[in-house]
Amino acid sequence: HVYVIESAQPGRTPLVADHRTQVLTMQAMSAIHDLTLQYESIDDALIESIVDAPVDALLSDPRLAVHRHALVDLRERLRLELLGRPAHTCRTHGDCWTGNFLISHADDDMAVTGIIDWEDSLPRSVSDIDLAHHWMAAHHGDMASAIAAAATAGDLGTLVGETGLSPRDPDLNAVAITTVAWLGHVAHGLRRATRFPLSSAWIARNVVEVLRVAGVAMVGDRPTTRSGQSTAQRDRSEAR
């Protein structure tokens, strides 16, 4: 197809996701959230959208057939944790990371001029799922280590506290919300990769390993990394 662009938003996607950029972009997303924000209980319809549908997408991939039990178990644990919980809901972006923001620079000032790539947006979801996705994208490590960090933190406020980001519902279970953000991310990735399927290596790294860590974390045990060390053990080793 040939497209003619007649107008465009000013600004560029940031090359570096530093602290200032992370805070600025999440503040801009929060302003969008405010337009449809509600405070309500997480109900069955919402669970079906943010948990059941992504899990079903993963279950439909034959390469994950051997992990069916783990996926079904994770779905039930997320349901138990989130169903009936009060939370702020709104239209969410679904792929919230600094690369989907346009930023203009004038002298020392930075301003968000646009937010792009809304194809994964949901008309009603938990607002802090966007924040969790934003945090995971900037996390120094893979997705499995991000889930392990969430398990160590306990609640969402503790998890993102040092970043300067402000969750709407800081008492929400950090593992549950980051796991839901991960589910949406990988499910959308699988749906989009129809012509060129995602590689088995991608599946192993971004689905199987994360599924293992999330499954352990959701039952309250301390998840381990690929090396077999718990997050705490790894932290102590690195501190020596």
XYZ file of N, CA and C in Angstrom:
720
model
N 0.834 -1.192 0.000
C 0.000 0.000 0.000
C 0.878 1.255 0.000
N 0.366 2.314 -0.596
C 1.054 3.605 -0.585
C 0.230 4.571 0.244
N 0.867 5.255 1.189
C 0.177 6.188 2.059
C 0.760 7.583 1.882
N -0.089 8.574 1.932
C 0.344 9.961 1.910
C 0.025 10.571 3.263
N 1.045 11.041 3.966
C 0.848 11.657 5.275
C 0.685 13.153 5.085
N -0.500 13.647 5.415
C -0.782 15.073 5.227
C -0.476 15.888 6.474
N -0.511 15.261 7.602
C -0.166 15.960 8.843
C 0.381 14.934 9.827
N 1.163 15.405 10.755
C 1.763 14.508 11.736
C 1.996 15.264 13.032
N 1.960 14.510 14.118
C 2.242 15.105 15.414
C 3.724 15.452 15.504
N 4.070 16.571 16.115
C 5.487 16.870 16.340
C 6.061 15.934 17.399
N 7.354 15.851 17.435
C 8.009 15.025 18.440
C 8.540 13.725 17.868
N 9.375 13.072 18.663
C 9.968 11.796 18.278
C 9.890 10.825 19.453
N 9.973 9.530 19.131
C 10.031 8.545 20.208
C 11.400 8.655 20.875
N 11.446 8.582 22.203
C 12.725 8.762 22.913
C 13.680 7.602 22.658
N 14.953 7.917 22.535
C 15.974 6.894 22.327
C 16.402 6.256 23.638
N 16.261 6.992 24.728
C 16.686 6.508 26.046
C 15.524 6.640 27.020
N 15.242 5.563 27.728
C 14.150 5.585 28.711
C 14.724 5.913 30.097
N 15.213 7.137 30.260
C 15.741 7.522 31.563
C 14.598 7.828 32.522
N 14.969 8.110 33.765
C 13.955 8.306 34.800
C 12.998 9.435 34.456
N 13.547 10.543 33.988
C 12.712 11.700 33.650
C 11.702 11.362 32.561
N 12.157 10.630 31.551
C 11.277 10.250 30.447
C 10.193 9.289 30.912
N 10.556 8.350 31.770
C 9.580 7.391 32.276
C 8.462 8.095 33.045
N 8.839 9.006 33.915
C 7.838 9.714 34.718
C 6.961 10.587 33.823
N 7.568 11.294 32.896
C 6.825 12.191 32.013
C 5.814 11.420 31.159
N 6.249 10.301 30.594
C 5.356 9.540 29.722
C 4.216 8.896 30.511
N 4.497 8.412 31.714
C 3.424 7.800 32.499
C 2.447 8.851 32.998
N 2.916 10.052 33.264
C 2.011 11.142 33.635
C 1.061 11.466 32.488
N 1.591 11.431 31.263
C 0.749 11.687 30.092
C -0.298 10.596 29.931
N 0.097 9.342 30.159
C -0.869 8.248 30.060
C -1.926 8.353 31.154
N -1.522 8.753 32.336
C -2.476 8.922 33.433
C -3.521 9.983 33.109
N -3.100 11.031 32.403
C -4.038 12.076 32.000
C -5.080 11.513 31.033
N -4.664 10.599 30.152
C -5.619 9.921 29.269
C -6.544 9.026 30.077
N -5.992 8.319 31.042
C -6.809 7.470 31.912
C -7.914 8.273 32.595
N -7.564 9.480 33.017
C -8.520 10.315 33.760
C -9.822 10.543 32.996
N -9.768 10.495 31.675
C -10.944 10.796 30.865
C -12.052 9.766 31.021
N -11.689 8.527 31.359
C -12.703 7.466 31.500
C -12.609 6.750 32.846
N -11.922 7.352 33.803
C -11.610 6.679 35.063
C -12.850 6.422 35.916
N -12.909 5.199 36.468
C -13.948 4.831 37.427
C -13.301 4.025 38.545
N -13.973 4.001 39.692
C -13.510 3.160 40.802
C -14.599 2.131 41.059
N -14.277 0.874 40.862
C -15.287 -0.173 40.933
C -14.639 -1.507 41.271
N -15.467 -2.517 41.491
C -14.956 -3.860 41.751
C -14.619 -4.551 40.437
N -13.553 -5.305 40.452
C -13.181 -6.099 39.282
C -14.182 -7.245 39.162
N -14.946 -7.263 38.069
C -16.008 -8.255 37.911
C -15.631 -9.314 36.885
N -16.562 -10.244 36.656
C -16.304 -11.346 35.731
C -16.000 -10.858 34.323
N -16.729 -9.849 33.871
C -16.516 -9.341 32.507
C -15.094 -8.810 32.343
N -14.606 -8.132 33.366
C -13.250 -7.589 33.300
C -12.212 -8.713 33.357
N -12.436 -9.705 34.213
C -11.530 -10.844 34.300
C -11.464 -11.584 32.961
N -12.609 -11.736 32.316
C -12.636 -12.408 31.013
C -11.782 -11.655 29.995
N -11.774 -10.332 30.086
C -11.031 -9.511 29.132
C -9.530 -9.518 29.402
N -9.127 -9.391 30.658
C -7.703 -9.207 30.968
C -6.986 -10.490 31.368
N -7.745 -11.538 31.697
C -7.130 -12.808 32.099
C -7.524 -13.943 31.151
N -8.824 -14.204 31.042
C -9.275 -15.368 30.267
C -8.893 -15.281 28.792
N -9.155 -14.143 28.155
C -8.873 -14.016 26.719
C -7.382 -14.183 26.402
N -6.478 -13.532 27.152
C -5.054 -13.762 26.879
C -4.616 -15.202 27.124
N -5.118 -15.810 28.201
C -4.758 -17.207 28.465
C -5.248 -18.099 27.327
N -6.470 -17.858 26.841
C -6.999 -18.637 25.723
C -6.127 -18.491 24.485
N -5.593 -17.283 24.271
C -4.703 -17.063 23.129
C -3.437 -17.903 23.254
N -2.898 -18.003 24.457
C -1.708 -18.825 24.668
C -2.035 -20.308 24.541
N -3.204 -20.713 25.035
C -3.607 -22.115 24.949
C -3.810 -22.562 23.503
N -4.102 -21.625 22.619
C -4.343 -21.972 21.216
C -3.053 -22.247 20.448
N -1.900 -21.910 21.034
C -0.625 -22.160 20.371
C -0.183 -23.591 20.670
N -0.040 -24.448 19.664
C 0.309 -25.856 19.903
C 1.640 -26.046 20.624
N 2.536 -25.077 20.509
C 3.828 -25.197 21.189
C 3.697 -25.092 22.693
N 2.553 -24.583 23.168
C 2.330 -24.442 24.608
C 1.395 -25.506 25.161
N 1.080 -26.512 24.336
C 0.151 -27.559 24.765
C 0.645 -28.272 26.025
N 1.945 -28.478 26.108
C 2.501 -29.176 27.262
C 2.371 -28.347 28.532
N 2.129 -27.040 28.388
C 2.012 -26.147 29.545
C 0.552 -25.793 29.841
N -0.357 -26.544 29.284
C -1.783 -26.255 29.453
C -2.180 -26.205 30.928
N -1.751 -27.195 31.689
C -2.123 -27.231 33.108
C -1.618 -25.988 33.837
N -0.386 -25.584 33.553
C 0.183 -24.405 34.219
C -0.581 -23.142 33.853
N -0.995 -23.031 32.589
C -1.760 -21.854 32.156
C -3.133 -21.812 32.803
N -3.802 -22.954 32.855
C -5.128 -23.007 33.475
C -5.024 -22.707 34.969
N -3.978 -23.252 35.612
C -3.780 -23.004 37.037
C -3.506 -21.533 37.297
N -2.679 -20.911 36.447
C -2.388 -19.485 36.608
C -3.655 -18.654 36.436
N -4.480 -19.018 35.462
C -5.735 -18.293 35.254
C -6.604 -18.346 36.505
N -6.710 -19.504 37.123
C -7.553 -19.627 38.319
C -6.979 -18.836 39.488
N -5.670 -18.819 39.618
C -5.053 -18.072 40.712
C -5.230 -16.564 40.519
N -5.132 -16.119 39.284
C -5.368 -14.697 39.015
C -6.822 -14.328 39.278
N -7.734 -15.206 38.928
C -9.152 -14.964 39.203
C -9.381 -14.828 40.706
N -8.816 -15.748 41.467
C -8.999 -15.725 42.918
C -8.430 -14.445 43.526
N -7.302 -13.995 43.004
C -6.640 -12.808 43.553
C -7.364 -11.524 43.187
N -7.895 -11.431 41.969
C -8.392 -10.145 41.472
C -9.906 -9.984 41.496
N -10.649 -11.055 41.342
C -12.100 -10.936 41.254
C -12.687 -10.331 42.523
N -13.452 -9.263 42.355
C -14.088 -8.592 43.484
C -13.243 -7.510 44.126
N -11.995 -7.387 43.726
C -11.124 -6.352 44.293
C -11.532 -4.976 43.772
N -11.587 -3.975 44.620
C -11.836 -2.609 44.132
C -10.593 -2.073 43.442
N -10.792 -1.395 42.329
C -9.657 -0.853 41.574
C -10.148 0.243 40.639
N -9.224 1.071 40.197
C -9.540 2.090 39.211
C -9.495 1.459 37.821
N -10.555 1.657 37.057
C -10.630 1.138 35.695
C -10.790 2.293 34.716
N -10.428 2.031 33.470
C -10.506 3.052 32.423
C -10.135 2.401 31.100
N -10.143 3.180 30.028
C -9.561 2.706 28.767
C -8.052 2.678 28.942
N -7.459 1.546 28.619
C -6.011 1.408 28.741
C -5.372 1.276 27.362
N -4.091 1.553 27.316
C -3.351 1.526 26.052
C -3.020 0.098 25.625
N -2.536 -0.706 26.568
C -2.226 -2.097 26.282
C -0.795 -2.368 25.867
N -0.076 -1.357 25.442
C 1.336 -1.512 25.067
C 2.087 -0.260 25.508
N 1.961 0.032 26.790
C 2.452 1.287 27.353
C 3.933 1.182 27.697
N 4.759 1.773 26.845
C 6.186 1.901 27.123
C 6.677 3.163 26.421
N 7.866 3.614 26.780
C 8.311 4.921 26.301
C 8.398 4.998 24.771
N 8.610 3.864 24.099
C 8.712 3.866 22.649
C 7.419 4.186 21.938
N 6.299 4.218 22.654
C 5.019 4.569 22.046
C 4.570 5.991 22.389
N 5.521 6.809 22.816
C 5.246 8.217 23.104
C 6.079 9.103 22.182
N 5.488 10.197 21.754
C 6.218 11.207 20.998
C 6.585 12.334 21.958
N 7.828 12.745 21.926
C 8.321 13.769 22.852
C 9.036 14.858 22.071
N 8.701 16.090 22.398
C 9.396 17.228 21.787
C 10.354 17.824 22.801
N 11.432 18.395 22.292
C 12.443 19.008 23.151
C 12.609 20.467 22.738
N 12.516 21.349 23.686
C 12.754 22.769 23.449
C 13.615 23.288 24.593
N 14.841 23.611 24.284
C 15.820 23.976 25.312
C 15.944 22.807 26.287
N 15.662 23.042 27.559
C 15.733 21.969 28.551
C 14.365 21.373 28.853
N 13.348 21.824 28.164
C 11.994 21.342 28.417
C 11.674 20.128 27.549
N 10.947 19.195 28.140
C 10.441 18.033 27.429
C 8.929 18.028 27.547
N 8.260 17.648 26.477
C 6.801 17.567 26.520
C 6.335 16.397 25.664
N 5.338 15.682 26.163
C 4.729 14.607 25.376
C 3.750 15.239 24.394
N 3.938 14.944 23.115
C 3.071 15.530 22.083
C 2.094 14.521 21.493
N 2.297 13.243 21.795
C 1.377 12.237 21.264
C 1.675 10.863 21.834
N 0.662 10.000 21.780
C 0.804 8.598 22.190
C 0.325 7.752 21.018
N 1.168 6.837 20.554
C 0.872 6.082 19.348
C 0.650 4.596 19.645
N 0.256 3.847 18.610
C 0.142 2.383 18.655
C -0.918 1.933 19.672
N -2.170 2.245 19.378
C -3.278 1.921 20.272
C -3.982 0.613 19.895
N -3.376 -0.222 19.071
C -4.087 -1.402 18.588
C -4.387 -2.424 19.684
N -3.665 -2.392 20.802
C -3.921 -3.324 21.907
C -4.802 -2.707 22.993
N -5.370 -1.551 22.713
C -6.163 -0.830 23.716
C -7.433 -1.591 24.082
N -7.806 -1.487 25.360
C -9.067 -2.055 25.843
C -9.942 -0.916 26.358
N -11.247 -0.934 26.040
C -12.126 0.143 26.502
C -12.330 0.152 28.011
N -12.110 -1.000 28.653
C -12.256 -1.082 30.110
C -11.243 -2.087 30.639
N -10.341 -1.584 31.451
C -9.327 -2.435 32.061
C -8.860 -1.762 33.346
N -7.968 -2.398 34.058
C -7.410 -1.819 35.285
C -6.307 -0.842 34.891
N -6.411 0.393 35.333
C -5.468 1.427 34.887
C -4.025 1.073 35.203
N -3.790 0.422 36.337
C -2.421 0.119 36.739
C -1.773 -0.979 35.899
N -2.531 -1.634 35.022
C -1.915 -2.590 34.097
C -1.007 -1.841 33.125
N -1.423 -0.662 32.679
C -0.552 0.161 31.840
C 0.716 0.549 32.591
N 0.568 0.905 33.854
C 1.735 1.278 34.655
C 2.676 0.082 34.815
N 2.107 -1.109 35.071
C 2.932 -2.308 35.232
C 3.673 -2.636 33.940
N 2.997 -2.488 32.811
C 3.635 -2.725 31.519
C 4.774 -1.728 31.296
N 4.520 -0.482 31.629
C 5.521 0.589 31.514
C 6.740 0.262 32.369
N 6.491 -0.195 33.601
C 7.584 -0.539 34.514
C 8.374 -1.733 33.989
N 7.668 -2.762 33.509
C 8.345 -3.964 33.008
C 9.231 -3.649 31.812
N 8.757 -2.755 30.936
C 9.530 -2.405 29.741
C 10.844 -1.726 30.104
N 10.854 -0.998 31.217
C 12.065 -0.282 31.638
C 12.913 -1.100 32.612
N 12.389 -2.240 33.048
C 13.092 -3.077 34.024
C 14.393 -3.615 33.431
N 15.449 -3.592 34.223
C 16.753 -4.087 33.760
C 16.800 -5.602 33.940
N 16.356 -6.303 32.933
C 16.305 -7.757 32.986
C 15.184 -8.254 32.106
N 15.023 -9.565 32.023
C 13.970 -10.107 31.182
C 12.642 -10.115 31.932
N 11.593 -10.601 31.269
C 10.260 -10.579 31.865
C 10.178 -11.461 33.104
N 10.873 -12.593 33.078
C 10.840 -13.484 34.237
C 11.427 -12.803 35.468
N 12.520 -12.072 35.288
C 13.121 -11.383 36.437
C 12.224 -10.248 36.929
N 11.431 -9.667 36.030
C 10.489 -8.630 36.446
C 9.401 -9.217 37.335
N 8.892 -10.396 36.976
C 7.880 -11.056 37.803
C 8.475 -11.444 39.154
N 9.724 -11.909 39.150
C 10.396 -12.252 40.402
C 10.534 -11.025 41.294
N 10.859 -9.876 40.697
C 10.971 -8.634 41.464
C 9.625 -8.239 42.052
N 8.557 -8.459 41.296
C 7.212 -8.151 41.787
C 6.865 -9.018 42.979
N 7.276 -10.286 42.945
C 7.008 -11.187 44.071
C 7.731 -10.726 45.324
N 8.946 -10.234 45.150
C 9.716 -9.741 46.289
C 9.089 -8.473 46.872
N 8.575 -7.612 45.994
C 7.986 -6.338 46.442
C 6.677 -6.553 47.196
N 5.850 -7.459 46.717
C 4.570 -7.716 47.383
C 3.423 -6.915 46.802
N 3.439 -5.603 47.013
C 2.367 -4.767 46.482
C 2.909 -3.816 45.415
N 1.991 -3.281 44.633
C 2.378 -2.468 43.484
C 3.085 -1.183 43.895
N 2.647 -0.581 44.984
C 3.272 0.651 45.451
C 4.733 0.456 45.801
N 5.044 -0.656 46.464
C 6.426 -0.964 46.811
C 7.245 -1.247 45.561
N 6.651 -1.951 44.604
C 7.365 -2.331 43.388
C 7.856 -1.118 42.618
N 7.009 -0.122 42.445
C 7.366 1.025 41.598
C 7.771 2.252 42.413
N 7.813 2.102 43.725
C 8.043 3.250 44.600
C 9.287 4.045 44.300
N 10.401 3.370 43.994
C 11.666 4.063 43.771
C 11.759 4.682 42.386
N 10.812 4.382 41.507
C 10.876 4.886 40.141
C 10.246 6.267 39.989
N 9.467 6.673 40.979
C 8.754 7.937 40.874
C 7.396 7.795 40.221
N 7.040 6.578 39.794
C 5.722 6.329 39.220
C 4.702 6.173 40.343
N 3.460 6.554 40.077
C 2.429 6.546 41.120
C 1.251 5.683 40.702
N 1.116 4.476 41.270
C -0.035 3.645 40.932
C -1.323 4.217 41.503
N -2.424 3.983 40.819
C -3.738 4.406 41.333
C -4.111 3.583 42.555
N -3.744 2.294 42.506
C -4.110 1.370 43.583
C -2.849 0.679 44.091
N -2.083 1.352 44.946
C -0.782 0.830 45.371
C -0.850 -0.481 46.146
N -2.023 -0.816 46.711
C -2.135 -2.042 47.495
C -2.418 -3.275 46.647
N -2.611 -3.111 45.347
C -2.853 -4.275 44.492
C -1.634 -5.200 44.497
N -1.908 -6.495 44.394
C -0.866 -7.505 44.365
C 0.049 -7.277 43.155
N 1.329 -7.030 43.415
C 2.266 -6.691 42.339
C 2.444 -7.842 41.362
N 2.499 -9.078 41.870
C 2.666 -10.231 40.981
C 1.462 -10.375 40.064
N 0.260 -10.233 40.634
C -0.951 -10.394 39.834
C -1.017 -9.349 38.722
N -0.754 -8.084 39.037
C -0.887 -7.030 38.037
C 0.213 -7.123 36.978
N 1.452 -7.406 37.385
C 2.509 -7.547 36.387
C 2.294 -8.796 35.533
N 1.749 -9.847 36.120
C 1.463 -11.056 35.347
C 0.363 -10.803 34.322
N -0.658 -10.046 34.711
C -1.719 -9.697 33.757
C -1.156 -8.824 32.634
N -0.275 -7.890 32.976
C 0.359 -7.058 31.947
C 1.179 -7.922 30.992
N 1.918 -8.888 31.556
C 2.691 -9.817 30.723
C 1.779 -10.652 29.825
N 0.685 -11.170 30.384
C -0.251 -11.973 29.597
C -0.752 -11.203 28.377
N -1.158 -9.959 28.604
C -1.638 -9.148 27.491
C -0.565 -8.937 26.446
N 0.656 -8.695 26.890
C 1.764 -8.441 25.972
C 2.041 -9.643 25.073
N 2.179 -10.833 25.678
C 2.529 -12.001 24.870
C 1.345 -12.486 24.033
N 0.124 -12.347 24.560
C -1.051 -12.762 23.791
C -1.209 -11.910 22.537
N -1.028 -10.597 22.679
C -1.104 -9.718 21.510
C 0.021 -10.029 20.522
N 1.192 -10.370 21.055
C 2.300 -10.730 20.179
C 1.992 -11.972 19.356
N 1.386 -12.968 19.989
C 1.020 -14.199 19.281
C -0.060 -13.937 18.237
N -1.028 -13.089 18.577
C -2.110 -12.804 17.633
C -1.587 -12.076 16.393
N -0.618 -11.182 16.605
C -0.102 -10.396 15.484
C 0.817 -11.211 14.574
N 1.450 -12.238 15.140
C 2.451 -12.996 14.392
C 1.798 -14.134 13.606
N 0.881 -13.792 12.721
C 0.190 -14.820 11.938
C 0.977 -15.199 10.690
N 1.557 -14.216 10.037
C 2.319 -14.480 8.819
C 3.704 -15.026 9.131
N 4.345 -14.451 10.137
C 5.668 -14.908 10.542
C 5.601 -15.290 12.022
N 5.333 -16.568 12.313
C 5.168 -16.999 13.704
C 6.389 -16.687 14.555
N 6.137 -16.381 15.809
C 7.228 -16.111 16.734
C 8.052 -17.379 16.935
N 9.342 -17.207 17.114
C 10.240 -18.355 17.196
C 10.045 -19.138 18.492
N 10.483 -20.382 18.470
C 10.418 -21.209 19.677
C 11.292 -20.634 20.779
N 12.395 -19.989 20.389
C 13.266 -19.350 21.387
C 12.527 -18.210 22.078
N 11.749 -17.433 21.289
C 10.951 -16.346 21.871
C 9.917 -16.905 22.828
N 9.275 -17.994 22.441
C 8.273 -18.643 23.288
C 8.908 -19.125 24.589
N 10.072 -19.749 24.481
C 10.746 -20.275 25.674
C 11.136 -19.157 26.630
N 11.670 -18.060 26.080
C 12.170 -16.966 26.921
C 11.053 -16.108 27.490
N 10.065 -15.790 26.662
C 9.044 -14.816 27.060
C 7.729 -15.416 27.550
N 7.571 -16.716 27.362
C 6.338 -17.357 27.828
C 6.637 -18.462 28.840
N 7.382 -19.466 28.421
C 7.586 -20.637 29.279
C 8.298 -20.271 30.575
N 9.394 -19.530 30.472
C 10.150 -19.165 31.674
C 9.338 -18.243 32.581
N 8.626 -17.291 31.990
C 7.804 -16.379 32.795
C 6.652 -17.135 33.441
N 6.073 -18.071 32.711
C 4.985 -18.881 33.251
C 5.438 -19.667 34.470
N 6.649 -20.175 34.414
C 7.184 -20.915 35.556
C 7.363 -20.007 36.769
N 7.971 -18.859 36.548
C 8.222 -17.934 37.661
C 6.912 -17.392 38.229
N 5.981 -17.014 37.344
C 4.692 -16.478 37.794
C 3.895 -17.527 38.552
N 3.946 -18.770 38.085
C 3.221 -19.834 38.767
C 3.713 -20.049 40.181
N 5.032 -20.013 40.351
C 5.611 -20.143 41.690
C 5.250 -18.930 42.547
N 5.350 -17.738 41.969
C 5.096 -16.509 42.722
C 3.647 -16.415 43.188
N 2.713 -16.890 42.369
C 1.300 -16.773 42.714
C 0.875 -17.694 43.855
N 1.711 -18.688 44.182
C 1.388 -19.536 45.327
C 2.154 -19.105 46.569
N 2.885 -17.993 46.434
C 3.514 -17.398 47.610
C 4.935 -17.824 47.859
N 5.510 -18.697 47.015
C 6.901 -19.088 47.176
C 7.795 -18.051 46.518
N 9.059 -18.097 46.843
C 10.003 -17.148 46.262
C 10.471 -17.703 44.928
N 10.196 -17.017 43.814
C 10.590 -17.532 42.510
C 12.099 -17.517 42.324
N 12.583 -18.379 41.437
C 14.011 -18.448 41.167
C 14.278 -18.027 39.748
N 15.531 -17.687 39.484
C 15.937 -17.332 38.128
C 16.391 -18.586 37.407
N 16.822 -18.442 36.145
C 17.267 -19.593 35.356
C 18.398 -20.340 36.038
N 19.241 -19.633 36.768
C 20.385 -20.262 37.409
C 19.990 -21.120 38.597
N 18.720 -21.044 39.019
C 18.283 -21.794 40.177
C 18.339 -20.989 41.452
N 18.898 -19.787 41.395
C 18.967 -18.929 42.567
C 17.669 -18.176 42.736
N 17.282 -17.967 43.986
C 16.162 -17.061 44.219
C 16.635 -15.656 43.945
N 15.675 -14.735 43.814
C 16.034 -13.338 43.593
C 16.910 -12.830 44.733
N 16.559 -13.196 45.957
C 17.338 -12.742 47.114
C 18.754 -13.304 47.062
N 18.895 -14.612 46.704
C 20.218 -15.213 46.613
C 21.059 -14.519 45.555
N 20.457 -14.228 44.397
C 21.174 -13.547 43.324
C 21.614 -12.175 43.772
N 20.699 -11.452 44.484
C 21.042 -10.108 44.957
C 22.219 -10.158 45.917
N 22.230 -11.168 46.810
C 23.327 -11.279 47.759
C 24.626 -11.604 47.051
N 24.573 -12.484 46.030
C 25.769 -12.853 45.287
C 26.345 -11.644 44.574
N 25.472 -10.846 43.970
C 25.932 -9.676 43.231
C 26.483 -8.603 44.162
N 26.040 -8.614 45.425
C 26.484 -7.594 46.375
C 27.874 -7.904 46.926
N 28.286 -9.178 46.806
C 29.589 -9.555 47.342
C 30.740 -8.978 46.512
